[in-house]
Each structure stands twice: as structure tokens, then as C-alpha cells.
Coordinates of C-alpha atoms and ligand atoms in Angstrom, one line a residue:
Chain K
M33 CA 130.5 109.8 52.3
D34 CA 127.7 110.0 49.7
W35 CA 125.2 109.9 52.5
V36 CA 126.9 112.5 54.5
N37 CA 127.0 114.6 51.4
A38 CA 123.3 114.1 50.7
I39 CA 122.4 115.1 54.2
V40 CA 124.6 118.2 54.2
Q41 CA 123.2 119.3 50.8
G42 CA 119.7 118.7 52.2
V43 CA 120.5 121.0 55.2
L44 CA 121.6 123.7 52.9
L45 CA 118.6 123.3 50.6
G46 CA 116.5 123.4 53.8
G47 CA 117.7 126.9 54.5
L48 CA 116.1 128.0 51.2
Y49 CA 112.9 126.2 52.0
A50 CA 112.8 127.9 55.4
L51 CA 113.1 131.2 53.6
F52 CA 110.1 130.2 51.4
A53 CA 108.3 129.3 54.6
A54 CA 109.3 132.3 56.8
G55 CA 107.1 134.8 55.0
L56 CA 104.2 132.4 55.0
S57 CA 104.6 131.8 58.7
L58 CA 104.8 135.5 59.5
I59 CA 101.6 136.3 57.6
F60 CA 99.8 133.3 59.2
G61 CA 101.1 134.4 62.7
V62 CA 100.0 138.0 62.4
M63 CA 96.7 137.7 60.5
R64 CA 95.7 134.0 60.4
L65 CA 95.9 134.2 56.7
V66 CA 97.2 131.4 54.4
N67 CA 98.6 133.3 51.5
I68 CA 98.1 131.0 48.5
A69 CA 99.9 133.6 46.2
H70 CA 103.1 133.2 48.3
G71 CA 104.9 131.0 45.8
D72 CA 103.9 133.1 42.9
L73 CA 105.2 136.2 44.7
I74 CA 108.5 134.3 45.0
V75 CA 108.5 133.7 41.2
L76 CA 107.5 137.4 40.6
A77 CA 110.5 138.4 42.6
A78 CA 112.7 136.1 40.5
Y79 CA 111.4 137.7 37.3
I80 CA 111.9 141.2 38.7
A81 CA 115.4 140.3 39.6
L82 CA 115.9 139.0 36.0
V83 CA 114.7 142.3 34.6
V84 CA 116.8 144.3 37.1
V85 CA 119.9 142.3 36.2
H86 CA 119.4 142.7 32.5
A87 CA 118.6 146.4 32.8
T88 CA 121.4 147.4 35.2
G89 CA 124.0 144.7 34.8
L90 CA 124.1 144.3 38.6
H91 CA 125.2 141.0 40.0
P92 CA 122.0 138.9 40.8
L93 CA 122.8 139.0 44.5
A94 CA 123.3 142.8 44.4
S95 CA 119.9 143.2 42.6
A96 CA 118.4 142.7 46.1
I97 CA 118.9 146.4 46.8
I98 CA 116.2 147.1 44.2
V99 CA 114.1 143.9 44.3
V100 CA 113.6 143.9 48.1
P101 CA 112.2 147.4 48.5
L102 CA 110.1 146.9 45.4
M103 CA 108.6 143.7 46.6
A104 CA 108.0 145.2 50.0
A105 CA 106.1 148.0 48.4
I106 CA 104.1 145.6 46.2
G107 CA 103.3 143.5 49.3
Y108 CA 102.1 146.6 51.2
G109 CA 100.0 147.7 48.3
L110 CA 98.4 144.3 47.8
Q111 CA 97.5 144.1 51.5
R112 CA 96.0 147.6 51.7
L113 CA 94.1 147.5 48.4
L114 CA 93.0 143.9 48.0
L115 CA 93.4 141.9 51.2
N116 CA 92.5 144.4 54.0
P117 CA 88.9 144.9 52.7
T118 CA 88.2 141.2 53.1
I119 CA 90.0 140.5 56.4
G120 CA 88.1 140.0 59.6
K121 CA 84.7 139.1 58.0
D122 CA 85.3 135.4 57.5
L123 CA 88.2 133.1 56.8
L124 CA 87.4 132.2 53.3
S125 CA 87.2 135.6 51.5
P126 CA 90.9 136.6 52.1
L127 CA 91.9 133.1 51.1
L128 CA 90.0 133.3 47.8
V129 CA 91.6 136.8 47.2
T130 CA 95.1 135.3 47.5
F131 CA 94.0 132.5 45.2
G132 CA 92.9 135.2 42.7
I133 CA 96.2 137.0 43.1
S134 CA 98.0 133.7 42.4
V135 CA 96.1 133.1 39.2
I136 CA 96.6 136.7 38.0
L137 CA 100.4 136.6 38.7
Q138 CA 100.9 133.3 36.9
N139 CA 99.0 134.5 33.8
G140 CA 100.5 137.9 33.9
L141 CA 104.0 136.4 34.0
L142 CA 103.2 134.0 31.3
A143 CA 101.9 136.8 29.0
T144 CA 105.0 138.9 29.7
F145 CA 107.8 136.4 29.8
T146 CA 106.4 133.4 28.0
A147 CA 106.5 129.8 29.4
D148 CA 110.3 129.5 28.7
S149 CA 112.2 128.6 31.8
R150 CA 114.9 131.1 33.0
R151 CA 117.8 131.2 35.3
L152 CA 120.0 133.9 36.8
A153 CA 123.7 133.4 36.2
A154 CA 125.8 134.2 39.3
G155 CA 129.1 133.9 37.5
A156 CA 132.2 132.3 39.1
L157 CA 130.3 132.1 42.5
E158 CA 128.3 129.3 41.1
T159 CA 131.1 126.8 40.9
A160 CA 133.2 128.0 43.8
S161 CA 133.4 125.5 46.7
I162 CA 135.4 124.7 49.7
Q163 CA 136.6 121.3 50.8
V164 CA 135.5 120.6 54.4
L165 CA 136.4 116.9 54.5
P166 CA 138.0 114.6 52.0
G167 CA 135.2 113.8 49.6
L168 CA 132.9 116.4 51.1
S169 CA 133.0 119.8 49.5
L170 CA 130.4 122.6 49.9
G171 CA 129.4 125.2 47.3
I172 CA 130.1 128.7 48.5
L173 CA 126.7 129.8 47.1
P174 CA 124.6 127.3 48.9
L175 CA 126.5 128.0 52.1
F176 CA 126.0 131.8 51.6
M177 CA 122.3 131.3 51.0
F178 CA 121.9 129.1 54.0
A179 CA 123.7 131.7 56.2
V180 CA 121.5 134.5 54.8
S181 CA 118.4 132.4 55.5
V182 CA 119.4 131.8 59.1
L183 CA 120.2 135.5 59.5
L184 CA 116.9 136.6 58.0
I185 CA 115.0 134.3 60.3
F186 CA 117.0 135.6 63.2
G187 CA 116.2 139.1 62.0
L188 CA 112.5 138.4 61.7
E189 CA 112.5 136.8 65.2
W190 CA 114.2 139.9 66.5
I191 CA 111.6 142.2 64.9
F192 CA 108.8 140.1 66.2
Y193 CA 110.0 139.9 69.8
R194 CA 112.1 143.0 70.3
T195 CA 110.6 145.9 68.4
S196 CA 107.6 148.1 68.6
L197 CA 106.4 146.9 65.3
G198 CA 106.7 143.3 66.4
R199 CA 104.8 144.1 69.6
A200 CA 102.0 145.5 67.4
F201 CA 102.1 142.3 65.3
R202 CA 101.7 140.1 68.4
A203 CA 99.1 142.3 70.0
T204 CA 97.0 142.4 66.8
S205 CA 97.3 138.6 66.5
D206 CA 96.3 138.2 70.1
D207 CA 93.3 140.5 70.2
A208 CA 92.8 142.6 67.1
E209 CA 89.9 144.6 68.6
I210 CA 91.7 145.7 71.7
A211 CA 95.0 146.3 69.8
Q212 CA 93.2 149.2 68.0
L213 CA 92.7 150.9 71.3
M214 CA 96.5 151.0 71.6
M215 CA 96.3 153.5 68.7
I216 CA 97.4 150.7 66.3
D217 CA 95.9 151.1 62.8
R218 CA 95.3 147.5 61.9
R219 CA 95.3 148.2 58.2
H220 CA 98.8 149.6 58.4
I221 CA 100.1 146.8 60.6
F222 CA 98.8 144.2 58.3
G223 CA 100.3 146.1 55.4
M224 CA 103.7 146.1 57.2
A225 CA 103.5 142.4 57.9
M226 CA 102.8 141.7 54.2
A227 CA 105.6 144.1 53.2
L228 CA 108.0 142.3 55.5
S229 CA 106.9 138.9 54.2
A230 CA 107.3 140.2 50.6
G231 CA 110.8 141.5 51.4
V232 CA 111.8 138.0 52.5
V233 CA 110.1 136.6 49.5
A234 CA 112.3 138.9 47.3
I235 CA 115.5 137.3 48.7
A236 CA 113.9 133.8 48.3
G237 CA 113.1 134.7 44.7
I238 CA 116.6 135.8 43.9
F239 CA 118.1 132.7 45.5
L240 CA 115.6 130.5 43.7
A241 CA 116.5 132.2 40.4
I242 CA 120.1 131.5 40.9
R243 CA 119.8 128.0 42.1
T244 CA 117.2 126.5 39.8
N245 CA 115.3 127.1 36.6
F246 CA 112.0 128.8 37.0
D247 CA 109.0 129.6 34.9
P248 CA 105.7 131.4 35.5
S249 CA 104.1 128.2 36.9
S250 CA 106.9 127.4 39.4
G251 CA 105.0 129.2 42.2
P252 CA 102.7 126.5 43.5
T253 CA 105.6 124.0 44.1
R254 CA 107.5 126.7 46.2
L255 CA 104.3 127.4 48.1
L256 CA 104.0 123.6 48.8
F257 CA 107.5 123.3 50.1
G258 CA 107.1 126.5 52.2
F259 CA 103.8 125.2 53.5
E260 CA 105.3 121.8 54.4
A261 CA 108.2 123.4 56.2
V262 CA 105.8 125.6 58.2
I263 CA 103.6 122.6 59.2
I264 CA 106.6 120.3 60.0
G265 CA 108.1 123.0 62.2
G266 CA 104.9 124.1 63.9
L267 CA 102.6 127.0 62.9
G268 CA 103.7 130.5 64.0
N269 CA 107.2 129.6 65.2
L270 CA 110.0 130.9 63.1
W271 CA 112.8 128.8 64.5
G272 CA 110.5 125.8 64.1
T273 CA 110.0 126.9 60.5
L274 CA 113.8 126.8 60.0
A275 CA 113.9 123.4 61.5
G276 CA 111.0 122.3 59.3
G277 CA 112.8 123.6 56.2
I278 CA 115.9 121.6 57.1
V279 CA 113.9 118.4 57.8
L280 CA 112.2 118.8 54.5
G281 CA 115.5 119.5 52.7
V282 CA 117.3 116.5 54.3
A283 CA 114.4 114.2 53.5
Q284 CA 114.6 115.3 49.9
G285 CA 118.4 114.8 49.9
I286 CA 118.1 111.3 51.3
G287 CA 115.3 110.5 48.9
A288 CA 117.4 111.7 46.0
Q289 CA 120.3 109.5 47.2
I290 CA 118.0 106.5 47.1
S291 CA 116.8 107.3 43.6
P292 CA 116.3 110.6 41.7
G293 CA 112.6 110.0 41.5
W294 CA 112.4 109.8 45.2
Q295 CA 113.6 113.3 46.0
I296 CA 110.3 115.1 46.1
L297 CA 108.3 112.1 47.2
A298 CA 110.5 111.6 50.3
G299 CA 109.8 115.2 51.3
H300 CA 106.1 114.7 51.0
L301 CA 106.2 111.4 52.9
V302 CA 108.0 113.1 55.9
F303 CA 105.5 115.9 55.8
F304 CA 102.6 113.4 56.0
L305 CA 104.3 111.4 58.7
V306 CA 104.7 114.6 60.8
L307 CA 101.1 115.6 60.1
A308 CA 99.9 112.2 61.2
L309 CA 102.0 111.8 64.3
R310 CA 102.4 115.4 65.4
P311 CA 99.6 117.4 63.8
K312 CA 100.8 120.6 65.5
G313 CA 104.3 120.2 64.1
L314 CA 107.6 119.3 65.7
F315 CA 107.9 122.6 67.6
P316 CA 104.4 123.9 68.3
R317 CA 104.2 127.4 69.7
M318 CA 103.7 127.3 73.5
D319 CA 100.2 128.6 74.3
Chain R
M113 CA 79.9 172.7 86.9
A114 CA 83.0 171.7 85.1
E115 CA 83.3 172.3 81.4
T116 CA 81.8 169.4 79.4
L117 CA 84.5 167.2 78.0
L118 CA 82.4 164.4 76.5
A119 CA 78.8 164.6 75.5
I120 CA 76.7 161.7 74.3
C121 CA 73.6 162.9 72.4
G122 CA 70.8 160.6 71.4
L123 CA 73.1 157.6 71.0
K124 CA 71.6 154.6 69.2
A125 CA 73.7 151.5 68.7
F126 CA 73.0 148.3 66.9
Y127 CA 74.5 144.8 66.7
G128 CA 73.3 143.9 63.2
D129 CA 69.5 144.1 63.4
F130 CA 69.5 144.1 67.2
Q131 CA 69.2 147.5 68.8
A132 CA 71.1 147.8 72.1
L133 CA 70.9 151.5 72.8
F134 CA 67.8 153.8 72.2
G135 CA 68.8 157.4 72.3
V136 CA 71.2 157.7 75.3
D137 CA 72.3 161.1 76.5
L138 CA 75.0 161.9 79.0
E139 CA 77.6 164.5 79.8
L140 CA 81.0 164.0 81.4
G141 CA 82.7 167.1 82.8
A142 CA 86.4 167.6 82.8
G143 CA 88.0 165.9 85.8
E144 CA 84.7 164.3 86.9
V145 CA 83.9 160.7 87.8
L146 CA 80.7 159.4 86.4
A147 CA 79.2 156.1 87.5
L148 CA 77.4 154.1 84.8
I149 CA 75.1 151.6 86.4
G150 CA 72.4 149.2 85.2
A151 CA 71.4 145.5 85.2
N152 CA 73.1 142.9 83.0
G153 CA 72.4 143.5 79.4
A154 CA 71.3 147.1 80.0
G155 CA 73.9 148.4 77.4
K156 CA 76.7 149.7 79.6
S157 CA 79.5 148.0 77.7
T158 CA 77.8 148.9 74.4
L159 CA 77.9 152.6 75.4
L160 CA 81.6 152.4 76.2
K161 CA 82.3 150.5 72.9
A162 CA 80.4 153.2 70.9
I163 CA 82.5 155.9 72.6
T164 CA 85.7 154.1 71.7
G165 CA 84.7 153.3 68.2
L166 CA 84.3 149.5 68.6
V167 CA 80.6 149.7 67.9
P168 CA 79.5 152.0 65.0
C169 CA 77.4 155.1 65.6
S170 CA 76.8 158.3 63.7
S171 CA 79.3 161.1 64.2
D172 CA 77.2 163.7 66.1
M173 CA 76.2 161.1 68.7
V174 CA 79.6 161.4 70.4
L175 CA 81.0 164.9 71.0
L176 CA 84.5 165.4 72.4
R177 CA 85.0 169.1 73.4
G178 CA 82.1 169.8 71.1
E179 CA 83.7 168.0 68.1
P180 CA 81.8 165.1 66.6
I181 CA 83.8 161.9 66.8
G182 CA 81.2 159.2 66.7
G183 CA 82.0 156.3 64.3
E184 CA 85.7 157.2 63.9
R185 CA 88.2 154.4 63.8
P186 CA 89.1 153.1 67.3
D187 CA 92.8 154.0 66.9
R188 CA 91.9 157.6 66.0
I189 CA 89.6 157.9 68.9
A190 CA 92.3 156.5 71.2
R191 CA 94.7 159.1 69.8
R192 CA 92.2 161.8 70.9
G193 CA 92.8 160.8 74.5
I194 CA 90.1 158.2 75.3
A195 CA 91.3 155.0 76.9
L196 CA 89.3 151.9 77.8
V197 CA 89.9 149.3 80.5
P198 CA 87.8 146.6 78.9
E199 CA 85.4 144.1 80.5
G200 CA 87.4 140.9 81.1
R201 CA 90.7 142.8 81.1
R202 CA 91.7 141.5 77.6
L203 CA 95.5 141.5 78.1
F204 CA 97.6 140.5 75.2
R205 CA 98.6 137.0 76.1
S206 CA 101.8 136.8 74.1
L207 CA 103.1 140.1 75.6
S208 CA 104.8 140.3 79.0
V209 CA 103.4 142.5 81.7
E210 CA 105.9 145.2 80.8
E211 CA 105.1 145.0 77.1
N212 CA 101.4 145.2 77.8
L213 CA 102.1 148.5 79.6
V214 CA 104.6 149.7 76.9
I215 CA 102.2 149.1 74.1
G216 CA 99.6 151.2 75.8
G217 CA 101.8 154.2 75.7
E218 CA 104.3 154.0 72.9
R219 CA 102.1 155.7 70.3
A220 CA 100.7 158.2 72.8
K221 CA 101.7 161.7 73.8
P222 CA 104.0 161.6 76.8
G223 CA 102.7 162.7 80.2
R224 CA 102.8 161.9 83.9
W225 CA 102.1 158.2 83.4
T226 CA 105.3 156.3 82.6
L227 CA 106.4 152.8 83.4
D228 CA 107.9 154.0 86.6
A229 CA 104.8 155.8 87.6
V230 CA 102.6 152.7 87.0
Y231 CA 105.0 150.5 88.9
Q232 CA 104.8 153.0 91.7
L233 CA 101.0 152.8 91.7
F234 CA 101.1 148.9 91.5
P235 CA 104.5 147.8 92.9
I236 CA 103.6 144.1 92.3
L237 CA 103.6 144.7 88.5
G238 CA 107.2 145.8 88.7
E239 CA 108.2 142.6 90.4
R240 CA 106.4 140.6 87.8
R241 CA 107.3 142.7 84.8
R242 CA 108.9 139.9 82.8
R243 CA 106.0 137.4 83.3
P244 CA 103.4 136.9 80.5
G245 CA 100.5 139.3 81.2
T246 CA 98.0 136.4 81.5
A247 CA 100.1 134.5 84.0
L248 CA 99.1 136.8 86.8
S249 CA 96.1 136.6 89.2
G250 CA 92.9 138.3 88.2
G251 CA 93.5 141.3 90.4
Q252 CA 97.0 141.8 89.0
Q253 CA 95.7 141.4 85.5
Q254 CA 93.2 144.2 86.2
M255 CA 96.1 146.3 87.4
V256 CA 97.9 145.7 84.1
A257 CA 94.8 146.6 82.2
I258 CA 94.5 149.8 84.2
G259 CA 98.2 150.6 83.8
R260 CA 98.0 149.9 80.0
A261 CA 95.2 152.5 79.8
L262 CA 97.1 155.0 82.0
M263 CA 100.2 154.7 79.8
A264 CA 98.3 156.5 77.0
N265 CA 98.1 159.5 79.3
P266 CA 94.4 159.9 78.3
D267 CA 92.0 162.7 79.2
I268 CA 89.2 160.2 79.7
I269 CA 89.4 156.6 81.0
L270 CA 86.4 154.3 80.7
F271 CA 86.5 151.4 83.2
D272 CA 84.2 148.5 82.3
E273 CA 83.4 146.2 85.3
I274 CA 86.5 147.1 87.1
S275 CA 85.9 144.7 90.0
L276 CA 84.0 141.8 88.4
G277 CA 85.2 138.4 89.6
L278 CA 87.8 139.8 92.0
A279 CA 88.1 139.0 95.7
P280 CA 86.9 141.8 98.1
V281 CA 90.4 142.6 99.4
V282 CA 91.6 143.0 95.8
I283 CA 88.7 145.2 95.0
K284 CA 89.7 147.4 97.9
D285 CA 93.2 147.7 96.4
I286 CA 91.9 148.6 93.0
Y287 CA 89.6 151.3 94.3
A288 CA 92.4 152.6 96.4
A289 CA 94.3 153.1 93.2
L290 CA 91.4 154.9 91.6
R291 CA 91.7 157.8 94.0
P292 CA 95.2 158.9 92.9
I293 CA 94.2 158.3 89.3
A294 CA 91.1 160.6 89.6
A295 CA 93.3 163.1 91.5
T296 CA 95.4 163.7 88.3
G297 CA 92.4 165.4 86.8
V298 CA 91.5 162.7 84.3
S299 CA 87.8 162.2 83.6
I300 CA 86.4 158.8 84.4
I301 CA 83.3 156.8 83.4
L302 CA 83.0 153.8 85.8
V303 CA 80.9 150.9 84.9
E304 CA 80.3 148.8 88.1
Q305 CA 78.0 146.1 89.3
D306 CA 78.5 147.2 92.9
V307 CA 76.2 150.2 92.8
S308 CA 76.9 151.6 96.3
R309 CA 80.7 151.4 95.7
A310 CA 80.4 153.2 92.4
L311 CA 78.1 155.9 93.7
G312 CA 80.6 156.4 96.6
V313 CA 83.3 157.6 94.3
A314 CA 81.2 159.2 91.6
K315 CA 80.1 162.8 91.3
T316 CA 77.3 162.0 88.9
F317 CA 75.7 158.8 87.7
V318 CA 73.7 157.5 84.8
C319 CA 71.5 154.4 85.2
L320 CA 70.7 152.5 82.0
Q321 CA 67.8 150.1 81.6
E322 CA 67.2 148.2 78.5
G323 CA 69.2 150.6 76.4
K324 CA 67.6 153.8 77.8
V325 CA 68.6 156.2 80.6
S326 CA 66.2 155.4 83.4
L327 CA 67.7 157.8 85.9
A328 CA 70.6 160.3 86.1
G329 CA 72.0 163.0 88.4
R330 CA 74.0 163.2 91.5
P331 CA 74.0 160.3 93.9
A332 CA 72.8 162.5 96.8
E333 CA 69.8 163.8 94.8
H334 CA 68.1 160.4 94.7
D335 CA 67.2 157.9 97.5
R336 CA 68.2 154.3 97.4
A337 CA 64.7 153.1 96.4
A338 CA 64.6 155.4 93.4
I339 CA 67.9 154.1 92.2
T340 CA 67.0 150.5 92.8
A341 CA 63.8 151.1 90.8
A342 CA 65.7 152.6 88.0
Y343 CA 68.2 149.8 88.1
F344 CA 65.8 146.9 88.0
G345 CA 62.8 148.6 86.2
M346 CA 59.8 150.3 87.7
H347 CA 57.6 147.2 87.7
R348 CA 59.7 145.5 90.3
Ligands
ATP459 N1 78.4 141.3 70.1 C1 77.1 141.3 70.3 N2 76.2 140.9 69.4 C2 74.9 140.9 69.6 N3 74.3 141.4 70.7 C3 75.1 141.9 71.6 C4 76.5 141.9 71.5 N4 77.1 142.4 72.6 C5 76.0 142.7 73.4 N5 74.9 142.4 72.8 C6 73.5 142.7 73.4 O1 73.4 144.0 73.6 C7 72.7 144.3 74.9 C8 73.6 145.2 75.7 O2 74.8 144.5 76.0 P1 75.9 145.1 76.9 O3 77.1 144.1 76.8 O4 76.2 146.5 76.4 O5 75.3 145.1 78.3 P2 76.0 145.5 79.7 O6 75.1 146.5 80.3 O7 77.4 145.7 79.5 O8 75.8 144.1 80.5 P3 76.7 143.3 81.5 O9 76.5 143.9 82.8 O10 76.3 141.9 81.5 O11 78.1 143.5 81.1 C9 72.4 142.9 75.5 O12 71.1 142.6 75.2 C10 73.4 142.0 74.8 O13 72.8 140.7 74.6
MG460 MG1 79.1 144.8 80.1

């Protein structure tokens, strides 16, 4: 039963990784940009949630009603002010700008909040669990987070394939030049993609803050997990990203079961294995 | 003479240091069809790109109803009622046929061209509406590209190489569709390799040669030899 438990916990953790990855995948899909600051934005969202919870007394999960729109606005602003001016010229400049944003965020958070690690307390929810089988009980909170992650990815997928905004995303990704002739203002569309990504990041940040300790330098690891989930699942495919997150989570769960030191390593090994055997990921987008 | 809708005045256009257009002038009247002809590399596509904002130029080089619009952002110019059917069709490959049409019109002012109207003009597109746009034959893709431009209900449509690479019978279909389109009163600039076909439907023409206007006027005013000379260059 220990093994079943390890796998189930891995699946649930994988939902969170998929959430880390979804925003990354979205940005890559729309503007072919790898956002190095993605993990630091997750941590920024966690700190904003911390401040909101302290200031308002809201439950951490409820703080989303403030953190999500705030992060979306920050994402839109970053895109319009810093990233758009560099996009389209070459691949390296926007990448370097996101690297710069990452460094500034880490140092800004360090200066404001010190290097102490923090956590958001979710109260009684943290220990609540249900028994699904004898010897296998699941935490309500991880289950809830997993369900929200799946719903969010479903929602993103719906926006991408069923709405006018999603059509504009796909058209811009297919042929940015001709998309402009469809009266699409590319700067705004890119801004909206980053806003959407940052909105998802906000949820990921809140979940992260409840689940684990975080500090200003936690971002790069989240970026790495998100990145691995995206690559395992296949670039530009959101359902693949969910699967990638789950594969990564399960690998880590099994690794931890073998020995605590193996948790992270097992995840990286699976990542390298997929990269070596299926460089386009397990579920490459049909082209 | 119809009221001038679009005027190009001394248009110069560059790709980096390379100059592609050297002071081109032309006038397009409301409801007119203008054929833009010229050999490969003469600058026809560049002219259409400058009009649509895809290639930079200064503002007074393109006048729409007398208003300078040169160098505006492409999405702004599209909003002003200028649509392009680009060379090579350039359909969005992750969009279905229907989505390719819808995206052409969903930000535009409503008008006579709707999905139904486009499907009436090109019934085959209605049958294939769910297919990916790029899974159709070349001719059908050209129909989607034309429909996508129509969906914007533009005042001016620019067609770049409308028949390039298509079978003769398909070309006939496409030109047959051009007639009802022109009859709606939209102004058209038609870039075409097949000179006699283009001159057959156009009221006026402009011939470019190495980035300059080598001949312009009404097709009937010039004999074939003069047009051929303007097309290939006087030294031929
Ligand atoms: N993106 C570009 N960068 C640099 N030069 C270009 C570019 N596009 C076109 N040119 C050059 O500009 C000139 C005009 O090209 P343009 O495409 O406008 O010609 P065209 O009349 O449309 O030719 P065709 O009949 O082959 O389509 C050519 O010399 C071409 O090589
Ligand atoms: Mg051309």
C-alpha cells in the first residue's frame, strides 16, 4: 500500500506541477518565448498572497480573488512595457529580458521579505483527509488543488480553442504578420497571453505557499519543474502538460519511496529519459 | 471618373538598405478594379505591403480618402477598411476553414459579407468548414483567403497573385467569383502574372518595372506591344 500511496500522492503533486507548467506552455505556444521569470512570478504571487492574507485576514484560498487579478495586471504590464519591445527581432533578447526580470524579482523579494522561509497556513483544511481504501487516505487540500489544476487546464484549453481570444492567440502563433491584418493588435494579444499566464501563476503561487515553505530564491526550482513537465508532455499541448506534470510527480513520489534523497533526482532522471527517447515529448502537438 | 478612394503619392519603400520602390504614384477610384502588373521582383507585393502597413513608409505616401495613413500599424489600417489576400494565401494552419473566415470578420464592422454569404459564393467551403484550412487544395485555400478578406467587409481589397500555382479550371472559378465581388462596389487592386486576364477585368492598370511605374492608364489606351515593353523593360 505504501507504493500505491506514493503513486497517488505523486499524481496529486503532479497537478501542481502541471499548474506551474501551464502558464509556461501558454506563453511558449503563443509567442515562442521561454519565460525564465516564470518561477519567480509564482513566488511573487505567493508573497502577494502572504501580504493579502495578513492585511485582510482572508483565508489563503480566498485571497485568490485579489491575487489573481493583481498578477494578471502585473503580467499584462510586464509584457507591454518590457517584453513587447524586444519580441520579433530575435529569439535571444526577450529571453534575456525575462532573465533580468527573474533576477530583479528575486532581489526585490529578498530586500522586502528577507531570506526567511514562509508558509501560508490554511487552517483545519491542512489536516483534513478522506479514507479511500484501508491504509490509503487522501488529503482534502491536495485533492482540491489537483481538481482546480485540472479545471484550470480545461479552462485554458477552452479559451484557446473555443473563444475569439484563443483564435487570436493561435492565429498570431501561426503567422504573426498576417494576423495583424485581421485587426489584431499583437501587442495587446501578447499582453493578454501574459496576463492569462500570470493569472494561472497566481493560483500556482497560492497553492505553493500553502503546500510548502518558500523563500525569495524558490523560483528557479519551480521553473525547472514546470519546464520539465512541459517538455515531458510535449511543447504547446496543455493536456500533454498535465500528463507531463503527473509523470514528473509520480516519478518524484516513487523516488521518495525508494529513499528521500531520490525524490528530486528521480524526477530529473525521467525528464532526461523522455528527452533522450522522445525529444518532442510524450504527446507532441500534431502538425 | 469615380471619386479617388486611395492615392499613392511618390511611394518609396525599403527592406533595410535595399530600396524596392522608387516614387510610385497611383490612384484607385471608388468601386474600380485596378490591375497591377510587372515582372518578378518589380515591387508589386511590396506596394501592397506598404498600403497594408506591413512595410514601413511615410504617412503622406498613402492617402485614404485624402487622409494620410502611410506607416500606420497594420491592424489600424485593416480597421480602416483595407483587406489583403496575400501572396501564397497564408491561411492560419491551426484554424479550421470556418475559423479562418470568422477571424477575418470578428473585429470588423458588419456588412453584406457573412459566413453564409461566403459559403454561398464558395459552396465547397461550407462542406469543408470543419477541416483545417491548410488541408484543402490550393484553389480551395485561395477561396478561404478571399473569404477571409471579404469577412472584414472592406472598402478596398488587394489581391496578390490570385491565380499563382492554380490549375486553369480553378483559375476560371476564382475569376468567376471576382465578378460578384466587384459588383458589390468594393475597390480592387489585382496583382496578376497573367496580364491579359488581369487587363480583361480591370478598368485601369499600372505597370511596375524595377520599383518604378513604367506605364499606366486604361487597357484600351495602349497596344499590346507597349504594355509588353513596359512589362519587360524598353531594352527588350
Ligand atoms: N523581405 C525582403 N527583404 C529584402 N528584399 C526583399 C524582401 N521582399 C522583397 N524583396 C525585394 O524587393 C523587390 C521587390 O519584391 P516584390 O516581392 O515586391 O516583387 P513582386 O513584384 O511582388 O515580385 P513577384 O512577382 O515575384 O511576386 C525584389 O527585388 C525583392 O527581391
Ligand atoms: Mg509578389
